[in-house]
Tab-separated table of C-alpha atoms and ligand atoms in Angstrom:
chain	number	residue	atom	x	y	z
A	225	MET	CA	-47.171	21.103	17.938
A	226	ASN	CA	-46.247	17.729	16.500
A	227	SER	CA	-42.896	18.909	15.145
A	228	ARG	CA	-42.091	20.607	18.467
A	229	ARG	CA	-42.662	17.309	20.277
A	230	GLN	CA	-40.408	15.526	17.778
A	231	THR	CA	-37.666	18.095	18.330
A	232	ALA	CA	-37.910	17.612	22.097
A	233	LYS	CA	-37.660	13.836	21.620
A	234	GLY	CA	-34.579	14.272	19.401
A	235	VAL	CA	-32.856	16.524	21.942
A	236	PHE	CA	-33.617	14.004	24.715
A	237	VAL	CA	-32.152	11.068	22.730
A	238	LEU	CA	-29.068	13.124	21.885
A	239	ALA	CA	-28.577	14.142	25.528
A	240	VAL	CA	-28.832	10.491	26.670
A	241	LEU	CA	-26.296	9.465	23.994
A	242	VAL	CA	-23.808	12.179	24.975
A	243	LEU	CA	-24.163	11.412	28.705
A	244	GLY	CA	-23.782	7.658	28.013
A	245	LEU	CA	-20.622	8.203	25.955
A	246	PHE	CA	-19.200	10.479	28.641
A	247	ALA	CA	-19.908	7.895	31.367
A	248	ALA	CA	-18.352	5.061	29.302
A	249	HIS	CA	-15.295	7.193	28.571
A	250	THR	CA	-14.810	8.089	32.255
A	251	TRP	CA	-15.210	4.453	33.304
A	252	ALA	CA	-12.776	3.172	30.653
A	253	GLN	CA	-10.185	5.747	31.676
A	254	GLY	CA	-10.359	4.573	35.258
A	255	THR	CA	-9.795	0.872	34.432
A	256	ALA	CA	-6.264	0.892	33.012
A	257	THR	CA	-3.316	2.991	31.981
A	258	ALA	CA	-1.384	2.560	28.743
A	259	PRO	CA	2.031	0.897	29.144
A	260	LYS	CA	4.983	3.230	28.947
A	261	PHE	CA	8.005	2.230	26.929
A	262	SER	CA	11.236	1.775	28.837
A	263	VAL	CA	13.060	3.827	26.168
A	264	PRO	CA	12.075	6.977	24.268
A	265	LEU	CA	10.819	6.548	20.707
A	266	THR	CA	13.145	7.563	17.872
A	267	GLY	CA	12.188	10.386	15.521
A	268	ASN	CA	9.415	12.943	15.479
A	269	TYR	CA	6.042	11.333	14.749
A	270	GLY	CA	4.830	14.764	13.644
A	271	PRO	CA	1.411	16.251	12.891
A	272	HIS	CA	1.017	14.588	9.460
A	273	LEU	CA	2.789	11.279	8.808
A	274	PRO	CA	5.140	9.505	11.221
A	275	PRO	CA	8.732	9.100	10.002
A	276	ASN	CA	9.151	6.577	7.185
A	277	ILE	CA	12.082	4.355	8.156
A	278	ALA	CA	11.589	1.651	5.508
A	279	ASN	CA	14.560	0.764	3.338
A	280	ILE	CA	12.878	2.328	0.310
A	281	LYS	CA	15.018	0.470	-2.243
A	282	ALA	CA	14.052	-2.879	-0.773
A	283	GLN	CA	10.512	-2.001	0.301
A	284	PRO	CA	9.214	0.566	-2.231
A	285	TYR	CA	5.573	0.071	-1.256
A	286	ALA	CA	6.192	2.176	1.890
A	287	HIS	CA	6.861	5.118	-0.430
A	288	THR	CA	3.711	4.415	-2.491
A	289	VAL	CA	1.570	4.378	0.664
A	290	ASP	CA	2.839	7.896	1.513
A	291	LYS	CA	2.141	9.086	-2.030
A	292	LEU	CA	-1.375	7.674	-1.858
A	293	ILE	CA	-2.093	9.381	1.482
A	294	ASN	CA	-0.730	12.727	0.202
A	295	TRP	CA	-2.711	12.560	-3.047
A	296	LEU	CA	-5.871	11.702	-1.103
A	297	HIS	CA	-5.396	14.775	1.093
A	298	VAL	CA	-4.955	17.042	-1.955
A	299	PHE	CA	-8.007	15.490	-3.618
A	300	MET	CA	-10.159	15.851	-0.493
A	301	VAL	CA	-9.201	19.536	-0.092
A	302	LEU	CA	-10.130	20.180	-3.748
A	303	LEU	CA	-13.460	18.368	-3.356
A	304	PHE	CA	-14.205	20.153	-0.080
A	305	VAL	CA	-13.496	23.604	-1.526
A	306	GLY	CA	-15.329	22.826	-4.813
A	307	TRP	CA	-18.483	21.270	-3.366
A	308	GLY	CA	-18.526	23.711	-0.406
A	309	SER	CA	-18.404	26.753	-2.707
A	310	PHE	CA	-21.107	25.291	-4.955
A	311	PHE	CA	-23.302	24.571	-1.924
A	312	ILE	CA	-23.002	28.158	-0.618
A	313	TYR	CA	-23.626	29.539	-4.146
A	314	CYS	CA	-26.854	27.479	-4.341
A	315	LEU	CA	-28.015	28.594	-0.893
A	316	VAL	CA	-27.719	32.233	-1.933
A	317	LYS	CA	-28.905	31.992	-5.530
A	318	PHE	CA	-31.943	29.777	-4.962
A	319	ARG	CA	-33.137	31.178	-1.617
A	320	GLN	CA	-36.823	31.892	-1.268
A	321	ARG	CA	-37.560	35.527	-1.971
A	322	ALA	CA	-40.258	37.789	-3.395
A	323	GLY	CA	-40.741	37.461	-7.157
A	324	HIS	CA	-38.590	34.321	-7.409
A	325	LYS	CA	-40.256	31.191	-8.764
A	326	ALA	CA	-38.927	27.679	-8.095
A	327	GLU	CA	-37.641	25.771	-11.142
A	328	THR	CA	-38.195	22.045	-10.622
A	329	ARG	CA	-37.067	20.669	-14.018
A	330	PRO	CA	-33.608	19.014	-14.022
A	331	ILE	CA	-30.845	21.290	-15.304
A	332	LYS	CA	-29.001	20.634	-18.558
A	333	ALA	CA	-25.461	21.733	-17.766
A	334	LYS	CA	-22.236	20.148	-19.109
A	335	VAL	CA	-20.002	21.313	-16.253
A	336	SER	CA	-21.428	18.808	-13.735
A	337	LYS	CA	-20.804	15.960	-16.173
A	338	TYR	CA	-17.157	17.024	-16.646
A	339	ALA	CA	-16.692	17.343	-12.883
A	340	GLU	CA	-18.024	13.849	-12.280
A	341	VAL	CA	-15.928	12.303	-15.056
A	342	GLY	CA	-12.877	14.127	-13.621
A	343	VAL	CA	-13.534	12.686	-10.152
A	344	ALA	CA	-13.926	9.169	-11.602
A	345	VAL	CA	-10.665	9.471	-13.598
A	346	PHE	CA	-8.763	10.642	-10.533
A	347	GLU	CA	-10.193	7.819	-8.426
A	348	ALA	CA	-9.131	5.345	-11.115
A	349	PHE	CA	-5.590	6.784	-10.873
A	350	LEU	CA	-5.616	6.308	-7.066
A	351	LEU	CA	-6.804	2.733	-7.434
A	352	ILE	CA	-4.957	1.510	-10.549
A	353	GLY	CA	-1.914	3.770	-10.362
A	354	LEU	CA	-1.137	3.571	-6.627
A	355	SER	CA	-3.270	1.226	-4.502
A	356	ILE	CA	-3.236	-1.952	-6.580
A	357	PRO	CA	0.572	-1.917	-7.246
A	358	ALA	CA	1.265	-1.256	-3.536
A	359	TRP	CA	-1.096	-4.042	-2.486
A	360	ALA	CA	0.448	-6.423	-5.042
A	361	SER	CA	3.909	-5.625	-3.662
A	362	VAL	CA	2.802	-6.287	-0.058
A	363	LYS	CA	1.177	-9.590	-1.015
A	364	ASN	CA	3.417	-10.907	-3.833
A	365	ASP	CA	6.951	-9.489	-3.621
A	366	PHE	CA	8.087	-11.569	-0.655
A	367	PRO	CA	11.875	-11.541	-0.245
A	368	SER	CA	13.445	-14.806	-1.417
A	369	GLU	CA	15.346	-17.069	1.004
A	370	ASP	CA	18.707	-16.096	-0.548
A	371	LYS	CA	18.202	-12.598	0.895
A	372	ASN	CA	18.343	-14.258	4.332
A	373	PRO	CA	15.061	-12.877	5.674
A	374	GLN	CA	14.498	-12.948	9.430
A	375	HIS	CA	11.415	-15.011	10.221
A	376	VAL	CA	9.252	-14.151	13.190
A	377	ARG	CA	5.765	-15.098	14.329
A	378	VAL	CA	3.522	-12.460	15.840
A	379	LEU	CA	0.872	-13.743	18.214
A	380	ALA	CA	-1.700	-11.182	19.328
A	381	GLU	CA	-3.778	-11.448	22.477
A	382	GLN	CA	-5.961	-9.130	24.546
A	383	PHE	CA	-4.052	-6.841	25.116
A	384	GLN	CA	-0.483	-7.674	24.241
A	385	TRP	CA	1.823	-8.578	21.360
A	386	ASN	CA	3.905	-11.771	21.626
A	387	PHE	CA	6.881	-12.390	19.338
A	388	HIS	CA	8.254	-15.841	18.537
A	389	TYR	CA	11.659	-16.376	16.860
A	390	PRO	CA	12.895	-19.812	15.739
A	391	GLY	CA	16.193	-19.474	17.650
A	392	PRO	CA	19.700	-20.434	16.372
A	393	ASP	CA	18.481	-23.664	14.674
A	394	GLY	CA	16.244	-21.550	12.398
A	395	ILE	CA	13.270	-23.884	12.884
A	396	PHE	CA	10.141	-22.962	14.819
A	397	GLY	CA	9.136	-25.446	17.490
A	398	ARG	CA	5.695	-27.010	17.164
A	399	THR	CA	2.957	-24.988	18.809
A	400	SER	CA	-0.582	-25.875	19.737
A	401	PRO	CA	-3.325	-24.124	21.736
A	402	GLU	CA	-3.416	-27.081	24.185
A	403	PHE	CA	0.009	-26.062	25.547
A	404	LEU	CA	-0.882	-22.394	26.005
A	405	ASP	CA	-0.298	-21.004	29.473
A	406	ALA	CA	-0.276	-17.248	30.010
A	407	ALA	CA	2.599	-17.360	32.508
A	408	SER	CA	4.762	-20.389	31.670
A	409	ASN	CA	4.089	-20.991	27.947
A	410	PRO	CA	2.655	-17.869	26.254
A	411	LEU	CA	3.421	-19.216	22.742
A	412	GLY	CA	1.941	-22.680	23.291
A	413	LEU	CA	5.226	-24.490	22.468
A	414	ASP	CA	5.142	-28.272	22.526
A	415	PRO	CA	7.603	-29.229	25.330
A	416	SER	CA	8.436	-32.511	23.595
A	417	ASP	CA	9.635	-30.856	20.355
A	418	ALA	CA	13.433	-30.411	20.270
A	419	HIS	CA	13.186	-27.549	17.713
A	420	GLY	CA	11.318	-25.487	20.285
A	421	LYS	CA	14.048	-25.691	22.946
A	422	ASP	CA	16.017	-22.727	21.550
A	423	ASP	CA	12.978	-20.701	20.426
A	424	ILE	CA	12.796	-17.110	21.596
A	425	TYR	CA	9.822	-15.503	23.267
A	426	ALA	CA	9.852	-11.690	23.414
A	427	THR	CA	7.395	-8.887	24.076
A	428	GLN	CA	9.460	-6.458	22.001
A	429	LEU	CA	10.014	-6.949	18.293
A	430	HIS	CA	13.737	-6.921	17.504
A	431	VAL	CA	14.610	-6.651	13.813
A	432	PRO	CA	17.892	-6.230	11.951
A	433	LYS	CA	18.487	-3.091	9.871
A	434	ASP	CA	18.697	-3.542	6.064
A	435	ARG	CA	17.640	-7.196	6.141
A	436	PRO	CA	14.116	-8.283	5.176
A	437	VAL	CA	11.734	-9.551	7.824
A	438	ILE	CA	8.896	-11.990	7.140
A	439	ALA	CA	6.356	-11.930	9.958
A	440	ASP	CA	3.481	-14.405	10.267
A	441	ILE	CA	0.579	-12.703	12.009
A	442	SER	CA	-1.930	-14.595	14.153
A	443	SER	CA	-4.125	-14.163	17.213
A	444	LYS	CA	-5.044	-16.159	20.323
A	445	ASP	CA	-8.459	-14.666	20.880
A	446	VAL	CA	-10.188	-11.902	18.879
A	447	ILE	CA	-9.287	-10.038	15.685
A	448	HIS	CA	-6.436	-7.572	16.231
A	449	SER	CA	-4.459	-5.592	13.668
A	450	PHE	CA	-0.680	-5.518	13.624
A	451	PHE	CA	0.413	-2.001	12.659
A	452	ILE	CA	3.913	-0.547	12.351
A	453	PRO	CA	3.269	3.082	11.332
A	454	VAL	CA	6.945	3.879	10.550
A	455	LEU	CA	7.064	0.983	8.051
A	456	ARG	CA	3.616	1.633	6.521
A	457	ILE	CA	2.532	-1.958	7.119
A	458	LYS	CA	-0.729	-3.128	8.675
A	459	GLN	CA	-2.264	-6.600	8.782
A	460	ASP	CA	-5.244	-8.026	10.645
A	461	ALA	CA	-4.412	-10.770	13.149
A	462	ILE	CA	-7.108	-13.429	12.862
A	463	PRO	CA	-7.516	-16.440	15.182
A	464	GLY	CA	-6.865	-19.709	13.346
A	465	MET	CA	-4.992	-18.025	10.488
A	466	ARG	CA	-1.300	-17.288	10.007
A	467	ILE	CA	-0.986	-14.374	7.564
A	468	PRO	CA	2.500	-13.422	6.321
A	469	ILE	CA	3.703	-9.858	5.787
A	470	TRP	CA	7.154	-8.528	4.951
A	471	PHE	CA	9.129	-5.336	5.441
A	472	GLU	CA	12.688	-4.064	5.673
A	473	ALA	CA	13.739	-1.349	8.124
A	474	GLY	CA	16.473	1.016	6.956
A	475	GLN	CA	17.152	2.955	10.151
A	476	THR	CA	18.038	1.847	13.681
A	477	GLY	CA	16.037	3.041	16.682
A	478	ASN	CA	12.995	2.355	18.836
A	479	TYR	CA	9.585	2.612	17.219
A	480	GLU	CA	5.980	1.995	18.141
A	481	ILE	CA	3.817	-0.983	17.171
A	482	GLU	CA	0.086	-0.531	17.626
A	483	CYS	CA	-3.073	-2.565	17.484
A	484	ALA	CA	-5.231	-0.965	14.779
A	485	GLN	CA	-8.397	-2.979	15.376
A	486	LEU	CA	-10.817	-2.171	18.185
A	487	CYS	CA	-10.306	-5.429	20.097
A	488	GLY	CA	-11.785	-4.774	23.531
A	489	ASN	CA	-11.854	-2.406	26.445
A	490	ASN	CA	-8.083	-1.947	26.738
A	491	HIS	CA	-7.402	-1.855	22.989
A	492	TYR	CA	-5.740	1.538	23.387
A	493	SER	CA	-3.069	0.050	25.664
A	494	MET	CA	-2.086	-2.649	23.144
A	495	ARG	CA	1.293	-1.260	22.112
A	496	ALA	CA	4.713	-2.789	21.739
A	497	LEU	CA	8.200	-1.579	20.992
A	498	MET	CA	10.012	-2.386	17.751
A	499	VAL	CA	13.771	-2.215	18.157
A	500	VAL	CA	15.693	-1.898	14.871
A	501	GLN	CA	19.341	-2.837	15.402
A	502	ASP	CA	22.340	-3.128	13.142
A	503	GLU	CA	23.271	-6.697	12.309
A	504	ALA	CA	25.934	-7.135	15.047
A	505	ALA	CA	23.694	-5.807	17.842
A	506	PHE	CA	20.776	-7.886	16.576
A	507	ASP	CA	22.892	-11.070	16.509
A	508	LYS	CA	24.082	-10.368	20.037
A	509	TRP	CA	20.510	-9.908	21.257
A	510	TYR	CA	19.374	-13.031	19.385
A	511	ALA	CA	22.084	-15.247	20.880
A	512	LYS	CA	21.396	-13.961	24.379
A	513	ALA	CA	17.609	-14.251	24.072
A	514	ALA	CA	17.925	-17.850	22.840
A	515	GLN	CA	19.579	-18.853	26.117
A	516	GLY	CA	16.254	-18.530	27.891
A	517	PRO	CA	14.144	-15.876	29.521
A	518	GLU	CA	15.828	-16.059	32.942
A	519	GLU	CA	19.133	-14.791	31.545
A	520	PHE	CA	17.536	-12.276	29.271
A	521	ASN	CA	16.600	-8.752	30.251
A	522	GLU	CA	14.203	-6.965	27.880
A	523	ASP	CA	15.545	-3.540	28.901
A	524	ASP	CA	19.047	-4.544	27.892
A	525	LEU	CA	18.568	-3.402	24.307
A	526	ASP	CA	22.059	-2.906	22.929
B	175	LIG	CU1	-5.808	-5.566	19.720
């Protein structure tokens, strides 16, 4: 009787949970629609990994990230098949039946020990062989100034990405939260700083092909995560911190930037376009954008 009551209670809690999730989902869908890009994305994002457009010679960690993901998939399939088969074998072999007596002493088999050592060795390979070198490259191998990296600041907010370029003088204007205004000053530029006069504000990330980019990631409000799937780079955007990342695109086109951190109700709509251009087209865009927003049309990409 008692267990039946418990089952009923469990079913009730589950039903409330499912109904609640369904209601929240329906409500969230009604509140906003994801922004559509003004241009189609380049390349087939595919069922497995999106295209990898990193300049692999300059940014080898993008290749290591793919290797790591592929190895993990192989490893997980092996574990799933191995443990799944063992589980089914045990269900059949040790089922309760007439004339069969339970054996409660621990088994003394060598095969389980070998399996566990094998798993540990493989995990060490994933960590020491792939993850740590890739992480070290992301964090330590910043392109030097003689490679002429393009500097950009990425400022996240609910639910939009803002991009800040230093303009033709190459120096970022001073910014401070006290100057922030969503409509007239989305970057919080100090109007009295001359270096800020030529700074560029954009809602699309323009980057040159085959030239490194150093991006400083920050946020105005909550924690977001700046994610460019086609470049295999992801970095949390944290209020009060400016965290640098670097990458180098090796293929022109239009690609998606996402927010990879659940940052609020409209998190799913927090996308932006990354436009990779060859050097001449990028320079043209840069010069035009520096003249000020009123003469600059975001849709005018090339
Ligand atoms: Cu976000």
